Short mmCIF file of C-alpha atoms in Angstrom, two decimals:
data_model
loop_
_atom_site.label_atom_id
_atom_site.label_comp_id
_atom_site.label_asym_id
_atom_site.label_seq_id
_atom_site.Cartn_x
_atom_site.Cartn_y
_atom_site.Cartn_z
CA MET R 1 40.42 202.57 99.62
CA GLN R 2 39.10 200.22 102.15
CA ARG R 3 36.32 197.95 101.31
CA GLN R 4 33.17 198.27 103.32
CA CYS R 5 30.67 195.32 104.31
CA GLU R 6 27.12 194.67 105.07
CA ALA R 7 26.88 193.29 108.39
CA HIS R 8 23.32 191.48 109.63
CA VAL R 9 23.54 190.10 113.10
CA ILE R 10 21.89 187.24 113.75
CA ALA R 11 21.38 185.09 117.13
CA SER R 12 21.63 181.19 116.72
CA PRO R 13 19.05 178.62 118.31
CA LEU R 14 22.62 178.08 119.53
CA SER R 15 21.72 181.39 122.27
CA ALA R 16 18.84 179.64 124.43
CA GLU R 17 21.10 176.60 124.65
CA ILE R 18 23.92 178.18 125.99
CA GLN R 19 22.49 180.22 127.98
CA SER R 20 20.58 177.74 129.73
CA PHE R 21 23.90 175.98 130.72
CA ASN R 22 25.51 179.06 131.72
CA SER R 23 22.26 179.56 134.26
CA LEU R 24 23.94 176.80 136.26
CA ILE R 25 27.13 178.47 136.78
CA PRO R 26 25.79 179.88 140.59
CA SER R 27 24.95 176.35 141.73
CA THR R 28 27.41 174.25 140.41
CA LEU R 29 30.91 175.82 140.55
CA PRO R 30 32.08 177.11 143.75
CA PRO R 31 31.83 180.80 144.69
CA ARG R 32 34.86 183.40 144.60
CA LEU R 33 36.15 182.00 141.07
CA VAL R 34 38.88 183.94 139.64
CA ALA R 35 39.46 184.88 135.96
CA VAL R 36 41.39 186.96 133.79
CA PHE R 37 40.42 188.96 130.53
CA VAL R 38 42.69 189.92 128.50
CA GLY R 39 42.02 192.85 126.17
CA ALA R 40 38.93 193.17 127.95
CA THR R 41 38.08 197.04 127.53
CA ASN R 42 35.74 196.57 124.58
CA GLY R 43 34.89 193.99 122.30
CA ILE R 44 34.34 189.88 123.12
CA GLY R 45 36.65 190.35 125.92
CA GLU R 46 34.43 193.47 127.59
CA SER R 47 31.11 190.70 127.22
CA THR R 48 33.10 187.62 128.26
CA LEU R 49 33.98 189.87 131.38
CA THR R 50 30.20 190.58 131.90
CA ALA R 51 29.08 187.49 131.42
CA PHE R 52 31.27 186.18 133.88
CA ALA R 53 29.80 188.53 135.81
CA GLN R 54 26.57 187.92 136.02
CA TYR R 55 27.11 184.07 136.83
CA ALA R 56 29.98 183.50 139.05
CA LYS R 57 29.05 184.61 142.96
CA GLN R 58 31.68 186.58 145.05
CA SER R 59 33.77 186.19 141.97
CA ARG R 60 36.83 188.51 141.20
CA ALA R 61 38.03 189.38 137.87
CA TYR R 62 41.21 191.03 136.71
CA PHE R 63 41.05 192.61 133.14
CA VAL R 64 43.54 194.07 131.27
CA GLY R 65 43.27 196.54 128.45
CA ARG R 66 44.50 199.94 127.62
CA SER R 67 41.33 202.62 128.46
CA GLN R 68 40.60 203.81 132.06
CA ASP R 69 37.13 205.51 130.86
CA ALA R 70 36.32 202.27 129.66
CA ALA R 71 37.33 200.27 132.27
CA ASP R 72 35.41 202.32 135.04
CA ARG R 73 32.33 201.93 132.68
CA ILE R 74 32.81 198.12 133.13
CA ILE R 75 33.15 198.20 136.32
CA ALA R 76 29.97 200.03 137.19
CA GLU R 77 28.33 197.56 134.45
CA CYS R 78 29.79 194.61 136.35
CA LYS R 79 28.74 195.74 139.82
CA ALA R 80 25.52 196.73 138.89
CA LEU R 81 25.53 192.47 137.31
CA ASN R 82 26.95 191.69 140.76
CA LEU R 83 27.54 193.75 143.40
CA GLU R 84 29.39 191.18 145.38
CA GLY R 85 31.85 190.57 142.77
CA GLU R 86 35.39 192.54 142.36
CA TYR R 87 36.79 193.75 138.96
CA ILE R 88 40.48 194.79 139.13
CA PHE R 89 41.50 196.47 135.89
CA ILE R 90 45.28 196.66 134.79
CA GLN R 91 46.27 199.24 132.45
CA ALA R 92 48.54 197.77 130.22
CA ASP R 93 48.77 197.50 126.19
CA ILE R 94 49.31 193.86 126.05
CA ARG R 95 51.01 193.85 122.34
CA LEU R 96 53.53 194.49 123.59
CA ILE R 97 55.39 191.18 124.85
CA ARG R 98 57.70 192.85 127.56
CA VAL R 99 54.40 194.43 129.09
CA VAL R 100 53.32 190.82 129.83
CA ASP R 101 55.79 189.99 133.12
CA ASN R 102 54.76 193.02 134.47
CA VAL R 103 50.86 192.40 134.30
CA CYS R 104 51.34 188.67 135.26
CA GLU R 105 53.45 189.97 138.51
CA GLN R 106 50.55 192.36 139.39
CA ILE R 107 48.54 189.92 139.25
CA LYS R 108 50.28 187.57 141.10
CA SER R 109 50.72 190.60 143.58
CA LYS R 110 46.93 190.84 144.33
CA LYS R 111 45.87 187.34 144.22
CA GLY R 112 45.46 187.23 148.24
CA GLU R 113 44.06 190.36 148.48
CA ARG R 114 40.27 190.35 148.47
CA THR R 115 39.95 193.82 146.75
CA GLU R 116 47.69 196.19 107.62
CA HIS R 117 51.19 195.63 107.83
CA VAL R 118 51.87 197.32 111.56
CA GLU R 119 54.79 196.51 113.77
CA THR R 120 54.64 197.23 117.40
CA CYS R 121 57.35 199.53 118.77
CA GLU R 122 58.84 195.50 119.80
CA LYS R 123 59.00 194.77 115.84
CA ILE R 124 56.02 192.29 116.22
CA HIS R 125 53.76 192.17 113.42
CA ALA R 126 50.57 193.55 115.55
CA LEU R 127 48.49 191.44 113.32
CA PRO R 128 49.38 187.91 114.79
CA ALA R 129 49.72 189.71 118.22
CA LEU R 130 45.82 190.61 117.96
CA ILE R 131 44.59 187.78 116.48
CA TYR R 132 46.40 184.94 118.99
CA TYR R 133 43.22 183.67 120.38
CA SER R 134 40.58 184.05 117.08
CA ARG R 135 40.45 181.93 114.73
CA GLY R 136 39.96 178.31 116.08
CA THR R 137 39.02 175.85 113.52
CA ARG R 138 40.50 177.96 110.75
CA GLU R 139 43.68 176.22 110.76
CA GLY R 140 45.73 176.31 107.58
CA LEU R 141 49.03 175.50 105.86
CA LEU R 142 51.84 176.87 107.67
CA ASP R 143 55.28 178.87 106.56
CA SER R 144 57.66 178.49 108.74
CA THR R 145 59.99 180.82 106.90
CA ASP R 146 57.69 183.83 107.92
CA PHE R 147 56.11 182.99 111.01
CA PRO R 148 55.01 186.57 111.69
CA ALA R 149 54.01 186.66 108.16
CA PHE R 150 55.14 189.83 106.98
CA GLY R 151 55.17 188.30 103.34
CA LEU R 152 52.07 185.97 103.05
CA PRO R 153 49.29 187.18 100.61
CA LEU R 154 46.33 187.86 102.18
CA LYS R 155 44.47 184.73 101.08
CA GLU R 156 46.76 182.81 102.78
CA LEU R 157 46.91 184.68 106.26
CA ARG R 158 44.37 183.62 108.31
CA GLY R 159 45.19 179.43 107.85
CA HIS R 160 49.30 180.29 108.36
CA LEU R 161 48.37 182.64 112.23
CA ALA R 162 45.84 179.80 113.44
CA SER R 163 47.96 177.06 112.93
CA PRO R 164 50.75 178.13 115.28
CA VAL R 165 48.31 179.35 117.81
CA THR R 166 46.90 175.65 118.02
CA LEU R 167 50.24 174.17 117.61
CA GLY R 168 51.76 176.80 120.38
CA LEU R 169 48.84 175.47 122.72
CA GLU R 170 49.96 172.18 122.15
CA ALA R 171 53.39 172.88 123.30
CA ILE R 172 52.22 174.67 126.36
CA ALA R 173 49.71 172.07 127.52
CA ARG R 174 53.00 169.42 127.12
CA MET R 175 54.30 171.52 129.96
CA THR R 176 50.66 171.93 131.94
CA PRO R 177 48.54 168.68 131.01
CA ASP R 178 46.31 170.11 134.60
CA VAL R 179 45.09 173.02 132.10
CA SER R 180 42.93 173.02 129.32
CA PHE R 181 43.56 175.18 126.39
CA ILE R 182 41.23 176.73 124.24
CA HIS R 183 41.69 178.05 120.59
CA GLY R 184 38.06 179.70 119.54
CA HIS R 185 36.78 181.02 116.67
CA LEU R 186 32.97 181.52 118.19
CA GLY R 187 31.20 183.94 115.01
CA LEU R 188 32.31 187.65 113.69
CA VAL R 189 31.22 190.36 116.26
CA ASP R 190 30.95 193.83 114.62
CA THR R 191 33.88 194.72 116.77
CA PRO R 192 36.48 198.06 116.45
CA ILE R 193 38.99 195.51 115.10
CA PHE R 194 36.18 194.20 112.98
CA ARG R 195 35.37 197.52 111.41
CA HIS R 196 38.90 198.73 111.20
CA MET R 197 39.41 195.78 108.58
CA HIS R 198 36.01 195.57 106.97
CA GLY R 199 34.67 199.03 106.98
CA GLN R 200 31.49 200.47 109.12
CA PRO R 201 28.89 197.65 108.99
CA GLY R 202 25.26 198.91 107.39
CA LYS R 203 26.79 200.97 104.31
CA GLN R 204 26.30 200.20 100.43
CA SER R 205 28.98 196.87 100.13
CA PRO R 206 30.36 194.56 97.22
CA PHE R 207 30.02 191.76 99.97
CA GLU R 208 27.64 190.36 103.09
CA VAL R 209 29.02 188.94 106.66
CA SER R 210 26.85 187.45 109.44
CA VAL R 211 27.62 188.83 113.02
CA VAL R 212 27.21 187.37 116.31
CA PRO R 213 25.30 189.83 118.78
CA ILE R 214 28.04 190.86 121.16
CA GLU R 215 25.89 189.42 124.49
CA GLU R 216 25.69 185.66 122.72
CA SER R 217 29.81 185.90 121.95
CA GLY R 218 30.12 186.95 125.79
CA GLU R 219 28.22 184.02 126.60
CA ARG R 220 29.42 181.64 124.07
CA HIS R 221 32.93 182.16 125.49
CA LEU R 222 32.13 181.60 129.15
CA TYR R 223 30.75 178.14 128.10
CA LEU R 224 33.95 177.27 126.75
CA ALA R 225 35.59 178.44 129.88
CA THR R 226 33.15 176.73 132.19
CA SER R 227 32.20 173.41 130.81
CA SER R 228 33.14 169.81 131.28
CA ARG R 229 33.26 168.98 127.71
CA PHE R 230 36.64 170.35 127.26
CA PRO R 231 38.74 169.25 129.98
CA ALA R 232 42.44 169.32 130.95
CA ARG R 233 44.63 166.01 129.85
CA GLN R 234 45.18 165.16 133.65
CA GLY R 235 43.48 166.59 136.88
CA ASN R 236 39.95 167.25 137.56
CA SER R 237 39.88 171.22 137.03
CA ALA R 238 35.74 172.63 138.59
CA SER R 239 33.63 172.66 135.75
CA VAL R 240 29.52 172.86 135.00
CA PRO R 241 28.75 169.09 134.69
CA LEU R 242 27.62 167.96 130.84
CA PRO R 243 23.79 167.08 130.41
CA ASP R 244 22.83 163.82 129.47
CA GLY R 245 23.16 163.11 125.83
CA THR R 246 26.75 165.38 125.82
CA ASP R 247 29.97 163.62 125.28
CA MET R 248 33.39 165.41 126.14
CA SER R 249 34.71 167.14 122.95
CA ILE R 250 37.74 165.80 120.80
CA SER R 251 40.73 167.35 121.33
CA THR R 252 43.25 168.51 118.50
CA THR R 253 45.09 165.36 118.75
CA GLY R 254 41.98 163.48 117.86
CA THR R 255 41.64 162.10 121.45
CA ILE R 256 39.12 162.89 123.68
CA GLY R 257 39.61 164.89 126.67
CA GLY R 258 42.99 165.66 125.29
CA GLY R 259 43.28 169.07 126.81
CA VAL R 260 43.29 171.56 123.80
CA TYR R 261 41.08 172.37 121.56
CA SER R 262 39.77 174.21 118.53
CA VAL R 263 36.44 175.19 118.39
CA GLY R 264 33.95 176.89 115.90
CA SER R 265 31.33 179.13 115.93
CA ASP R 266 28.64 175.59 116.41
CA CYS R 267 31.07 175.76 119.87
CA GLU R 268 31.77 172.23 118.28
CA THR R 269 35.73 171.14 117.89
CA GLY R 270 37.54 171.26 114.25
CA SER R 271 36.56 169.09 111.03
CA PRO R 272 38.71 165.99 110.49
CA ASP R 273 40.47 167.52 107.98
CA VAL R 274 41.67 170.15 110.29
CA LYS R 275 42.33 167.49 112.88
CA LYS R 276 44.52 165.79 109.75
CA LEU R 277 46.22 169.36 108.87
CA LEU R 278 47.27 169.25 112.90
CA ALA R 279 48.70 165.77 112.63
CA GLU R 280 50.72 166.48 109.74
CA LEU R 281 52.35 169.52 110.82
CA ARG R 282 52.63 168.28 114.55
CA ASP R 283 54.77 164.98 112.46
CA LYS R 284 56.99 167.82 110.58
CA GLY R 285 58.10 169.00 113.94
CA MET R 286 56.41 172.05 113.46
CA ILE R 287 55.26 172.41 117.50
CA GLU R 288 59.01 172.61 118.31
CA GLU R 289 59.63 175.04 115.46
CA VAL R 290 56.72 177.15 117.02
CA TRP R 291 57.75 176.85 120.38
CA ASN R 292 61.43 177.40 118.97
CA HIS R 293 60.12 180.29 117.12
CA THR R 294 58.13 181.98 120.48
CA GLU R 295 60.82 181.61 122.89
CA GLU R 296 63.55 183.22 120.86
CA GLU R 297 61.33 186.31 120.36
CA PHE R 298 60.68 186.51 123.94
CA LYS R 299 64.54 186.88 124.21
CA ARG R 300 64.84 189.03 121.91
CA ILE R 301 62.57 190.94 123.62
CA CYS R 302 62.51 190.59 127.24
CA GLY R 303 66.21 189.43 127.46
CA SER R 304 67.45 185.42 128.60
CA GLN R 305 65.84 185.59 131.66
#
C-alpha cells in the first residue's frame, strides 16, 4: 500500500530576501543570458525556468522534457512574463544516458541562432537517475559495491545516492575549474515525483511534511545560479554582487569559493559533519571510484566514443 502524507505549504522568511536579491538580476547581469533547464516541463525545473524568464532581460532558455503539451503552455507563460525572451523546447527523455549527447548537440547547433526499483531501458536504476541533483547536504555513507542502489534498504538510500552526486561534481570541477557546481536540496516541493513517492498530499496520514511553495523553490534555485556566494574555483563569471555583510560560501572541500557546493533548504552549505564525511570519502579515493563507475556506465550504454 502506498504511503500517504499530510503536506503543509510553508513560505519561509527567506522568500522575501531571495526575491529582493533576484530583483537585482536585470540591473546587475548583462542581457542575453543563456540557460539550460533539464526536466523543466513540471515541478522545480519549470518554476526555476519561469523565474529566469521573469528576471533575465532578453534571455534565451533551452528546456528539456518529455511533454510537448506542457512545453507549449510553459512557453506561453514565459512569453507573458518576458516577451523579449526566447524559449526553446527540446523533447527528450533525459533519464536515458544515450539521449544526453543528442540533446547537447541540438543545443550547440542552435547556439548561434537567436530564435520503486525501476530500470530504464538502459538498465539504469531510475531512482538515482531522477534524484541526481536533489539531495545537497544529505550526503551519507557510500556503498561502492552497489552504486546503482539496487540492493540497499530504503533508510540508506538518501545518503548513498547523495554522496556520489557531490563527489561526481568534484570530479568534473577538477576538469572545469572555471565552472561553479551546486548540489542543492532546497526543500520538499509538491511535485508529481513527490506524490508518487509519498501519496497525494492532504489525505489522512500517519506522518506530516512541510513543503516549499513551488514558486519559491524556483526563486531559490535562480538565486543559487546567479549569486556571487557560489563562485567557480577559477575565473570571474558574471554574477549578482553580494550585499554588504554577506560572505562567499564554503565549498565541499572546506575552502571559501572552492567551486563545488552542497546547499540545503536555507540556501546555506552543509554542516561540518557533512564536510567531514565527504573528506573521509575523498581520502578513500571515492571521487575516482565514482567517476570510474560513471565512465564505465557511459561506455556500456554509448560505446567507447
